[in-house]
Each structure stands twice: as C-alpha cells, then as structure tokens.
C-alpha cells in the first residue's frame, strides 16, 4: 500500500498536477516499473497501442463501465467521450484486431483489482481515495 | 415485412430482455455478436436492391469468438451472414479468421483471412454500430463492390510506432487473395462487361492478389489523424467456351465461341484520409483515385485504361449519450476524364451516369446499452452507381433514398 501511494504521488508530481478534489488519478500495481507516464503513454495504453511495460511484463488496463469518473478520464487523457471509446473497442472486437480492457462497475473494485493484479493500471477519482486512504500532499 | 424477419426481430427483442448487452466469456473464449435489420426506399431508381418498392433485404448478423493463447498470441474467427438485395442472401460465410502474433507493439504478424485496411472505415463496414450513418459514403465504400474490397486470405504485418513530438504512426499491410462470389447480378454484370457477347451468368472470376498498405499518422495536433492507403489488385475474368449449336434447319448452326479471358488490374488505388475529433464533434474527409487496366488478350486490341475519382466530407456530433447526428456530402466519378458525361451522351446514354453526388443526414439513437436505431435520408444527383435497370432512359437524375436500421450487439 505504501508503495502504491508512492507511485501514485510520483505520477502526480511528474505530471505537474496537485491532488485537487474530484480530479482523476492514475493508479498502478506496485510491480509496475514505470515511475512516470506521459499523456501519450496513458492514451496508448488505454487504446491498446502500448501493451508491455519496460520490463516486458504485460500491461493490464482496467476501466470503469461508465459514470462521471470514466467520462472525465476519457476526456482528459484520450480526448474521447464514452461513446467514441466504446466504438473504438467495438471496432477492434468486430475486426479481430484487439481485445477491450477489463471493465469494472465501481472505483472500489478498481482499487482492489489494481492492488492484486500484476501489471495493471487504472483510474479513479481523488475523492474515492480520500475516503479510503490518507493522502499526503507534497508541495 | 415477411414472417421470417418478423420472428427474427421478435427473438432479438426477447433476447435483450433476457440478457443485458455484454459479451459472453466461456472459459478462455470471448464471444461477441450483433444483428442488424434495415429498410431501404428510393423515390426513383433501384439502388443496391429493389428499393423503388421499398425493401427489407438489408441485414447483417455476425458472431465472433476469440482467445488469447498467450500474452503475444491471439486467435479469432467471425462468421457473418448478410443480405443486400441479391448480394449475400443470408449465406453464412467466414468474415475473418486469423492468428495474430504481436512480437512487439511496433511489429505484429497476422495470418489467415484478414479485413483489408482500405481507408478509415473499410474494416468495420459491415458493423452498423461503429458509425453514425447507415450507409458509408459510397464514393469510397461502394456496397456493390464489397466482395472485392472486404478481406484477403493471406498474411499481414501491423504495428504502432511512437514518434515523440511528431505523435505516432499506425501501419498495416495485408497481402492475399480471396474468393469472390459473382452471384449478385450487379457485381456479375460489372465484371462480365469486360467479355462482351458472353452470357453474364457463365462468367467467373479469380482474385489473383490484393495488396493493401495503410499508414495513419496520429499528429501532434490533438484530435487530428491523417492516413494514406495504397492498394493494388488483379482479377482474372473467365468465360467458358460455347459449343456450336444445331438448329432445326440442318444447314444452319449457331457458331460456337472459344473460351475467353480478360484481366483487370487495379494498378493503383490511393485513398487519402483525415479525421479531426474535438470533444463531441468529429470531422472526416477522404479522397480516392483508382487507376484500372483491362487486358482482353485479343490480338490487335490494346489495353483499356481508365481512372475513377471519389471524395466525401462529413461531420458527426453527439448531443447526448443517446443522440448523435451526422451529415456528409459524397461525390463519385467512374471515369474522371468524363466527369460531365459528354462521352456518355455521345453514345446515347444519360450524361448523369457520369457522376453521383449524395447529400446525407442521419439521426442515431442509443436508447439503452446494446441497441442502436438510425434514420437516414439522402438527396442524390446522378446515377453513376445505379446498375439495376433495363433501359437507361428509365433512370432519374435527382432522386431520394430513405434508410432505417436497428441493431443489437453484445
């Protein structure tokens, strides 16, 4: 858990963002070797164009099925609305060129899954994190 | 609507009540599918089907199964049944099926039957819920040529290459052949025209090869991607020998005809594509030029060359999660050296067979997950892509097309 928080903070620091109420946070399993990610990398991961971490381990993206956090994540990082994201992955499915990310019903499930699944990466709202963990802000 | 189709729609509605729209997972297998039923009606001219009287011969159904055998290896297969007029007739066929080995993100290999990556939308052309419109712009994605554009049996490579500040590039190359069914009358007539004097029903065709390469540039400008496709293909058309035929008068026989062959080379098929997405607005434009050569293998007859041209521009806007509206304007010339139809008119044909200009407006409704309903209207000037007529003087220059479609997918 401490390593997860450390990774989370590192990502926020390198992106120049502070943890504001209601902001989208990218979270990853503690064995993920990446200490920082660019917007382009996050986009490529969730669109299936980047499939392995630098150590060769498979990237496992985790998405929400819907909701405000899902829509905000798509808008911020992929510049898509939920319909466009859905269509992108349906195109991959019905042409055989890809498999959509695992989708979960709520952010609590996302946290639990990312904690336990090697190579996984997901996103949650910072308010969700405030309810479950103590957040240390770094200035 | 006939009884079979009514039962099919009833089954769709019942299945949507019984099961939410989500894919099946059977152990290591992912199962997805869709079913679409449409309706076409034209004010004049039979277009794609017998549309002057209205037709429901406009449907697709597909099921696919795929599995990740390892982190780098996937296999999958999709079977499809479709009907558009006399094309398809709901015959179940292999749509695609291949093994995909992704060695690295920059390079993967596929072998099997693979959809051809022509332009932005050919690969998903049969899948109604992937777009706002019912019909793709026919200047680029002509439905009556679907059989020759659809897929290739062979192999391909693909990958995505990050380019730092330049954005990134996605590429695909597919090479192979295919089996083309010349049963649809309009498709058969188009290829039979290269061996005149032969009954069209006796003509067959081999696709010797198709070779398709597409590169898409994800530019540094957020939301903008640009693409280019280059393809070549070769088709051999065969007409069997016709024996001498006796008549009731022993002194008179109808001469026979030797077997004939013609070769159609698509020497160059180039598509330039652009898509710009800004929040809920998507702008798209594509342009195509195709250069063809026909060799009749007849002494003293030179090769016939001609070139086509087409383009369209379109926009889609999603107003709400359940409503999107799209519009496009598409132009097609089957012979870009006769865009005004002067040569056709000189031969006694309508000049408006030299072009087809199509303005389209679509309303797409996503009422609940898994269901899509669309209503679409076209105002069309020209009849370059209208082939179902006995006398070209029957054709109308300006005509309307109405389309409706409902789709369920899981």
mmCIF file of N, CA and C in Angstrom, chain B residues 289-367:
data_model
loop_
_atom_site.group_PDB
_atom_site.id
_atom_site.type_symbol
_atom_site.label_atom_id
_atom_site.label_comp_id
_atom_site.label_asym_id
_atom_site.label_seq_id
_atom_site.Cartn_x
_atom_site.Cartn_y
_atom_site.Cartn_z
ATOM 1 N N UNK B 289 -8.535 7.955 -55.649
ATOM 2 C CA UNK B 289 -8.357 7.810 -57.092
ATOM 3 C C UNK B 289 -7.909 6.381 -57.359
ATOM 4 N N UNK B 290 -8.550 5.774 -58.350
ATOM 5 C CA UNK B 290 -8.214 4.391 -58.698
ATOM 6 C C UNK B 290 -7.934 4.334 -60.197
ATOM 7 N N UNK B 291 -6.811 3.726 -60.582
ATOM 8 C CA UNK B 291 -6.441 3.565 -61.987
ATOM 9 C C UNK B 291 -6.516 2.093 -62.361
ATOM 10 N N UNK B 292 -7.298 1.793 -63.398
ATOM 11 C CA UNK B 292 -7.543 0.415 -63.800
ATOM 12 C C UNK B 292 -7.050 0.163 -65.216
ATOM 13 N N UNK B 293 -6.624 -1.080 -65.447
ATOM 14 C CA UNK B 293 -6.197 -1.519 -66.782
ATOM 15 C C UNK B 293 -6.912 -2.801 -67.110
ATOM 16 N N UNK B 294 -7.473 -2.890 -68.301
ATOM 17 C CA UNK B 294 -8.158 -4.107 -68.709
ATOM 18 C C UNK B 294 -7.463 -4.666 -69.945
ATOM 19 N N UNK B 295 -7.039 -5.918 -69.865
ATOM 20 C CA UNK B 295 -6.392 -6.595 -70.987
ATOM 21 C C UNK B 295 -7.335 -7.690 -71.470
ATOM 22 N N UNK B 296 -7.786 -7.579 -72.713
ATOM 23 C CA UNK B 296 -8.718 -8.547 -73.272
ATOM 24 C C UNK B 296 -8.013 -9.740 -73.917
ATOM 25 N N UNK B 297 -6.704 -9.725 -73.958
ATOM 26 C CA UNK B 297 -5.919 -10.802 -74.575
ATOM 27 C C UNK B 297 -6.378 -11.082 -76.005
ATOM 28 N N UNK B 298 -6.721 -10.024 -76.728
ATOM 29 C CA UNK B 298 -7.132 -10.170 -78.116
ATOM 30 C C UNK B 298 -6.104 -9.479 -79.004
ATOM 31 N N UNK B 299 -5.657 -10.191 -80.012
ATOM 32 C CA UNK B 299 -4.664 -9.633 -80.914
ATOM 33 C C UNK B 299 -5.187 -8.357 -81.560
ATOM 34 N N UNK B 300 -4.381 -7.311 -81.502
ATOM 35 C CA UNK B 300 -4.772 -6.049 -82.115
ATOM 36 C C UNK B 300 -5.559 -5.132 -81.184
ATOM 37 N N UNK B 301 -5.938 -5.618 -80.019
ATOM 38 C CA UNK B 301 -6.684 -4.776 -79.084
ATOM 39 C C UNK B 301 -5.749 -4.303 -77.973
ATOM 40 N N UNK B 302 -5.571 -2.981 -77.847
ATOM 41 C CA UNK B 302 -4.706 -2.503 -76.764
ATOM 42 C C UNK B 302 -5.404 -2.617 -75.417
ATOM 43 N N UNK B 303 -4.623 -2.447 -74.356
ATOM 44 C CA UNK B 303 -5.227 -2.446 -73.020
ATOM 45 C C UNK B 303 -6.119 -1.214 -72.870
ATOM 46 N N UNK B 304 -7.199 -1.404 -72.143
ATOM 47 C CA UNK B 304 -8.119 -0.298 -71.858
ATOM 48 C C UNK B 304 -7.742 0.271 -70.494
ATOM 49 N N UNK B 305 -7.549 1.571 -70.437
ATOM 50 C CA UNK B 305 -7.225 2.189 -69.147
ATOM 51 C C UNK B 305 -8.261 3.260 -68.823
ATOM 52 N N UNK B 306 -8.607 3.347 -67.555
ATOM 53 C CA UNK B 306 -9.493 4.417 -67.108
ATOM 54 C C UNK B 306 -9.288 4.613 -65.613
ATOM 55 N N UNK B 307 -9.703 5.786 -65.141
ATOM 56 C CA UNK B 307 -9.499 6.081 -63.724
ATOM 57 C C UNK B 307 -10.772 6.618 -63.095
ATOM 58 N N UNK B 308 -11.010 6.220 -61.844
ATOM 59 C CA UNK B 308 -12.166 6.719 -61.095
ATOM 60 C C UNK B 308 -11.697 7.746 -60.076
ATOM 61 N N UNK B 309 -12.636 8.523 -59.582
ATOM 62 C CA UNK B 309 -12.335 9.519 -58.559
ATOM 63 C C UNK B 309 -13.520 9.636 -57.614
ATOM 64 N N UNK B 310 -13.245 9.780 -56.332
ATOM 65 C CA UNK B 310 -14.326 9.968 -55.374
ATOM 66 C C UNK B 310 -13.834 10.724 -54.153
ATOM 67 N N UNK B 311 -14.758 11.330 -53.446
ATOM 68 C CA UNK B 311 -14.393 12.030 -52.215
ATOM 69 C C UNK B 311 -15.649 12.281 -51.396
ATOM 70 N N UNK B 312 -15.448 12.569 -50.122
ATOM 71 C CA UNK B 312 -16.563 12.984 -49.283
ATOM 72 C C UNK B 312 -16.035 13.791 -48.116
ATOM 73 N N UNK B 313 -16.946 14.569 -47.540
ATOM 74 C CA UNK B 313 -16.659 15.239 -46.279
ATOM 75 C C UNK B 313 -17.860 15.039 -45.375
ATOM 76 N N UNK B 314 -17.591 14.839 -44.094
ATOM 77 C CA UNK B 314 -18.695 14.570 -43.183
ATOM 78 C C UNK B 314 -18.438 15.079 -41.788
ATOM 79 N N UNK B 315 -19.514 15.265 -41.034
ATOM 80 C CA UNK B 315 -19.374 15.620 -39.632
ATOM 81 C C UNK B 315 -20.390 14.856 -38.808
ATOM 82 N N UNK B 316 -19.978 14.516 -37.586
ATOM 83 C CA UNK B 316 -20.851 13.857 -36.618
ATOM 84 C C UNK B 316 -20.796 14.658 -35.326
ATOM 85 N N UNK B 317 -21.933 14.777 -34.680
ATOM 86 C CA UNK B 317 -21.958 15.447 -33.368
ATOM 87 C C UNK B 317 -22.822 14.656 -32.412
ATOM 88 N N UNK B 318 -22.264 14.361 -31.255
ATOM 89 C CA UNK B 318 -23.024 13.653 -30.227
ATOM 90 C C UNK B 318 -23.601 14.684 -29.267
ATOM 91 N N UNK B 319 -24.947 14.813 -29.322
ATOM 92 C CA UNK B 319 -25.622 15.799 -28.477
ATOM 93 C C UNK B 319 -25.780 15.284 -27.045
ATOM 94 N N UNK B 320 -26.169 14.037 -26.928
ATOM 95 C CA UNK B 320 -26.392 13.418 -25.624
ATOM 96 C C UNK B 320 -25.899 11.974 -25.718
ATOM 97 N N UNK B 321 -25.786 11.248 -24.595
ATOM 98 C CA UNK B 321 -25.381 9.845 -24.693
ATOM 99 C C UNK B 321 -26.310 9.001 -25.563
ATOM 100 N N UNK B 322 -27.556 9.495 -25.822
ATOM 101 C CA UNK B 322 -28.476 8.691 -26.605
ATOM 102 C C UNK B 322 -28.774 9.269 -27.987
ATOM 103 N N UNK B 323 -28.205 10.420 -28.349
ATOM 104 C CA UNK B 323 -28.497 11.037 -29.636
ATOM 105 C C UNK B 323 -27.244 11.592 -30.286
ATOM 106 N N UNK B 324 -27.002 11.148 -31.535
ATOM 107 C CA UNK B 324 -25.941 11.710 -32.365
ATOM 108 C C UNK B 324 -26.528 12.014 -33.740
ATOM 109 N N UNK B 325 -26.017 13.060 -34.364
ATOM 110 C CA UNK B 325 -26.465 13.441 -35.699
ATOM 111 C C UNK B 325 -25.248 13.516 -36.605
ATOM 112 N N UNK B 326 -25.402 12.999 -37.816
ATOM 113 C CA UNK B 326 -24.303 13.025 -38.763
ATOM 114 C C UNK B 326 -24.764 13.508 -40.124
ATOM 115 N N UNK B 327 -23.829 14.098 -40.848
ATOM 116 C CA UNK B 327 -24.141 14.574 -42.187
ATOM 117 C C UNK B 327 -22.908 14.425 -43.059
ATOM 118 N N UNK B 328 -23.126 14.157 -44.355
ATOM 119 C CA UNK B 328 -21.988 14.040 -45.264
ATOM 120 C C UNK B 328 -22.406 14.423 -46.667
ATOM 121 N N UNK B 329 -21.397 14.763 -47.470
ATOM 122 C CA UNK B 329 -21.609 15.020 -48.895
ATOM 123 C C UNK B 329 -20.541 14.255 -49.652
ATOM 124 N N UNK B 330 -20.976 13.408 -50.577
ATOM 125 C CA UNK B 330 -20.078 12.474 -51.257
ATOM 126 C C UNK B 330 -20.217 12.650 -52.767
ATOM 127 N N UNK B 331 -19.097 12.568 -53.475
ATOM 128 C CA UNK B 331 -19.098 12.722 -54.939
ATOM 129 C C UNK B 331 -18.299 11.582 -55.544
ATOM 130 N N UNK B 332 -18.816 10.995 -56.624
ATOM 131 C CA UNK B 332 -18.123 9.881 -57.277
ATOM 132 C C UNK B 332 -18.190 10.036 -58.785
ATOM 133 N N UNK B 333 -17.033 9.815 -59.444
ATOM 134 C CA UNK B 333 -16.957 9.803 -60.905
ATOM 135 C C UNK B 333 -16.348 8.467 -61.345
ATOM 136 N N UNK B 334 -17.057 7.629 -62.082
ATOM 137 C CA UNK B 334 -16.499 6.353 -62.525
ATOM 138 C C UNK B 334 -15.427 6.514 -63.595
ATOM 139 N N UNK B 335 -15.428 7.657 -64.282
ATOM 140 C CA UNK B 335 -14.398 7.956 -65.280
ATOM 141 C C UNK B 335 -14.029 9.431 -65.123
ATOM 142 N N UNK B 336 -12.874 9.664 -64.521
ATOM 143 C CA UNK B 336 -12.570 11.064 -64.188
ATOM 144 C C UNK B 336 -12.220 11.892 -65.427
ATOM 145 N N UNK B 337 -12.076 11.254 -66.577
ATOM 146 C CA UNK B 337 -11.864 12.028 -67.800
ATOM 147 C C UNK B 337 -13.192 12.424 -68.431
ATOM 148 N N UNK B 338 -14.292 11.953 -67.896
ATOM 149 C CA UNK B 338 -15.606 12.307 -68.435
ATOM 150 C C UNK B 338 -16.538 12.673 -67.283
ATOM 151 N N UNK B 339 -16.117 13.658 -66.475
ATOM 152 C CA UNK B 339 -16.891 13.980 -65.275
ATOM 153 C C UNK B 339 -18.208 14.656 -65.594
ATOM 154 N N UNK B 340 -18.333 15.204 -66.792
ATOM 155 C CA UNK B 340 -19.575 15.882 -67.152
ATOM 156 C C UNK B 340 -20.473 15.015 -68.032
ATOM 157 N N UNK B 341 -20.022 13.821 -68.374
ATOM 158 C CA UNK B 341 -20.876 12.887 -69.097
ATOM 159 C C UNK B 341 -20.963 13.126 -70.591
ATOM 160 N N UNK B 342 -20.073 13.907 -71.159
ATOM 161 C CA UNK B 342 -20.150 14.207 -72.596
ATOM 162 C C UNK B 342 -19.967 12.946 -73.430
ATOM 163 N N UNK B 343 -18.998 12.099 -73.046
ATOM 164 C CA UNK B 343 -18.763 10.861 -73.802
ATOM 165 C C UNK B 343 -19.966 9.942 -73.731
ATOM 166 N N UNK B 344 -20.580 9.873 -72.567
ATOM 167 C CA UNK B 344 -21.764 9.026 -72.413
ATOM 168 C C UNK B 344 -22.897 9.543 -73.294
ATOM 169 N N UNK B 345 -23.105 10.853 -73.252
ATOM 170 C CA UNK B 345 -24.180 11.447 -74.059
ATOM 171 C C UNK B 345 -23.954 11.184 -75.538
ATOM 172 N N UNK B 346 -22.695 11.238 -75.965
ATOM 173 C CA UNK B 346 -22.375 10.981 -77.378
ATOM 174 C C UNK B 346 -22.730 9.543 -77.771
ATOM 175 N N UNK B 347 -22.751 8.649 -76.760
ATOM 176 C CA UNK B 347 -23.115 7.247 -77.024
ATOM 177 C C UNK B 347 -24.586 6.983 -76.769
ATOM 178 N N UNK B 348 -25.347 8.028 -76.549
ATOM 179 C CA UNK B 348 -26.788 7.869 -76.358
ATOM 180 C C UNK B 348 -27.197 7.504 -74.949
ATOM 181 N N UNK B 349 -26.247 7.639 -73.992
ATOM 182 C CA UNK B 349 -26.563 7.319 -72.603
ATOM 183 C C UNK B 349 -26.805 8.603 -71.819
ATOM 184 N N UNK B 350 -27.520 8.534 -70.697
ATOM 185 C CA UNK B 350 -27.738 9.755 -69.898
ATOM 186 C C UNK B 350 -26.413 10.307 -69.383
ATOM 187 N N UNK B 351 -26.229 11.614 -69.505
ATOM 188 C CA UNK B 351 -24.952 12.192 -69.052
ATOM 189 C C UNK B 351 -24.774 12.047 -67.531
ATOM 190 N N UNK B 352 -25.901 11.983 -66.788
ATOM 191 C CA UNK B 352 -25.787 11.927 -65.328
ATOM 192 C C UNK B 352 -25.348 10.551 -64.822
ATOM 193 N N UNK B 353 -25.107 9.600 -65.771
ATOM 194 C CA UNK B 353 -24.461 8.341 -65.357
ATOM 195 C C UNK B 353 -22.974 8.567 -65.110
ATOM 196 N N UNK B 354 -22.479 9.766 -65.391
ATOM 197 C CA UNK B 354 -21.056 10.064 -65.209
ATOM 198 C C UNK B 354 -20.727 10.521 -63.799
ATOM 199 N N UNK B 355 -21.738 10.769 -62.980
ATOM 200 C CA UNK B 355 -21.458 11.198 -61.612
ATOM 201 C C UNK B 355 -22.531 10.692 -60.656
ATOM 202 N N UNK B 356 -22.217 10.751 -59.366
ATOM 203 C CA UNK B 356 -23.214 10.501 -58.326
ATOM 204 C C UNK B 356 -22.820 11.372 -57.131
ATOM 205 N N UNK B 357 -23.695 12.336 -56.810
ATOM 206 C CA UNK B 357 -23.444 13.297 -55.737
ATOM 207 C C UNK B 357 -24.531 13.100 -54.687
ATOM 208 N N UNK B 358 -24.094 12.869 -53.469
ATOM 209 C CA UNK B 358 -25.011 12.350 -52.433
ATOM 210 C C UNK B 358 -24.890 13.187 -51.171
ATOM 211 N N UNK B 359 -25.983 13.855 -50.790
ATOM 212 C CA UNK B 359 -26.043 14.590 -49.531
ATOM 213 C C UNK B 359 -26.859 13.762 -48.553
ATOM 214 N N UNK B 360 -26.311 13.564 -47.355
ATOM 215 C CA UNK B 360 -26.903 12.604 -46.410
ATOM 216 C C UNK B 360 -27.052 13.235 -45.031
ATOM 217 N N UNK B 361 -28.149 12.883 -44.334
ATOM 218 C CA UNK B 361 -28.373 13.326 -42.950
ATOM 219 C C UNK B 361 -28.857 12.126 -42.154
ATOM 220 N N UNK B 362 -28.231 11.895 -40.996
ATOM 221 C CA UNK B 362 -28.561 10.715 -40.188
ATOM 222 C C UNK B 362 -28.815 11.106 -38.742
ATOM 223 N N UNK B 363 -29.818 10.452 -38.147
ATOM 224 C CA UNK B 363 -30.066 10.554 -36.711
ATOM 225 C C UNK B 363 -29.808 9.173 -36.113
ATOM 226 N N UNK B 364 -28.939 9.146 -35.111
ATOM 227 C CA UNK B 364 -28.612 7.885 -34.444
ATOM 228 C C UNK B 364 -29.099 7.966 -32.993
ATOM 229 N N UNK B 365 -29.843 6.936 -32.556
ATOM 230 C CA UNK B 365 -30.353 6.863 -31.198
ATOM 231 C C UNK B 365 -29.755 5.634 -30.515
ATOM 232 N N UNK B 366 -29.209 5.837 -29.316
ATOM 233 C CA UNK B 366 -28.727 4.733 -28.479
ATOM 234 C C UNK B 366 -29.604 4.707 -27.229
ATOM 235 N N UNK B 367 -30.807 4.150 -27.305
ATOM 236 C CA UNK B 367 -31.768 4.267 -26.194
ATOM 237 C C UNK B 367 -31.344 3.531 -24.925
#
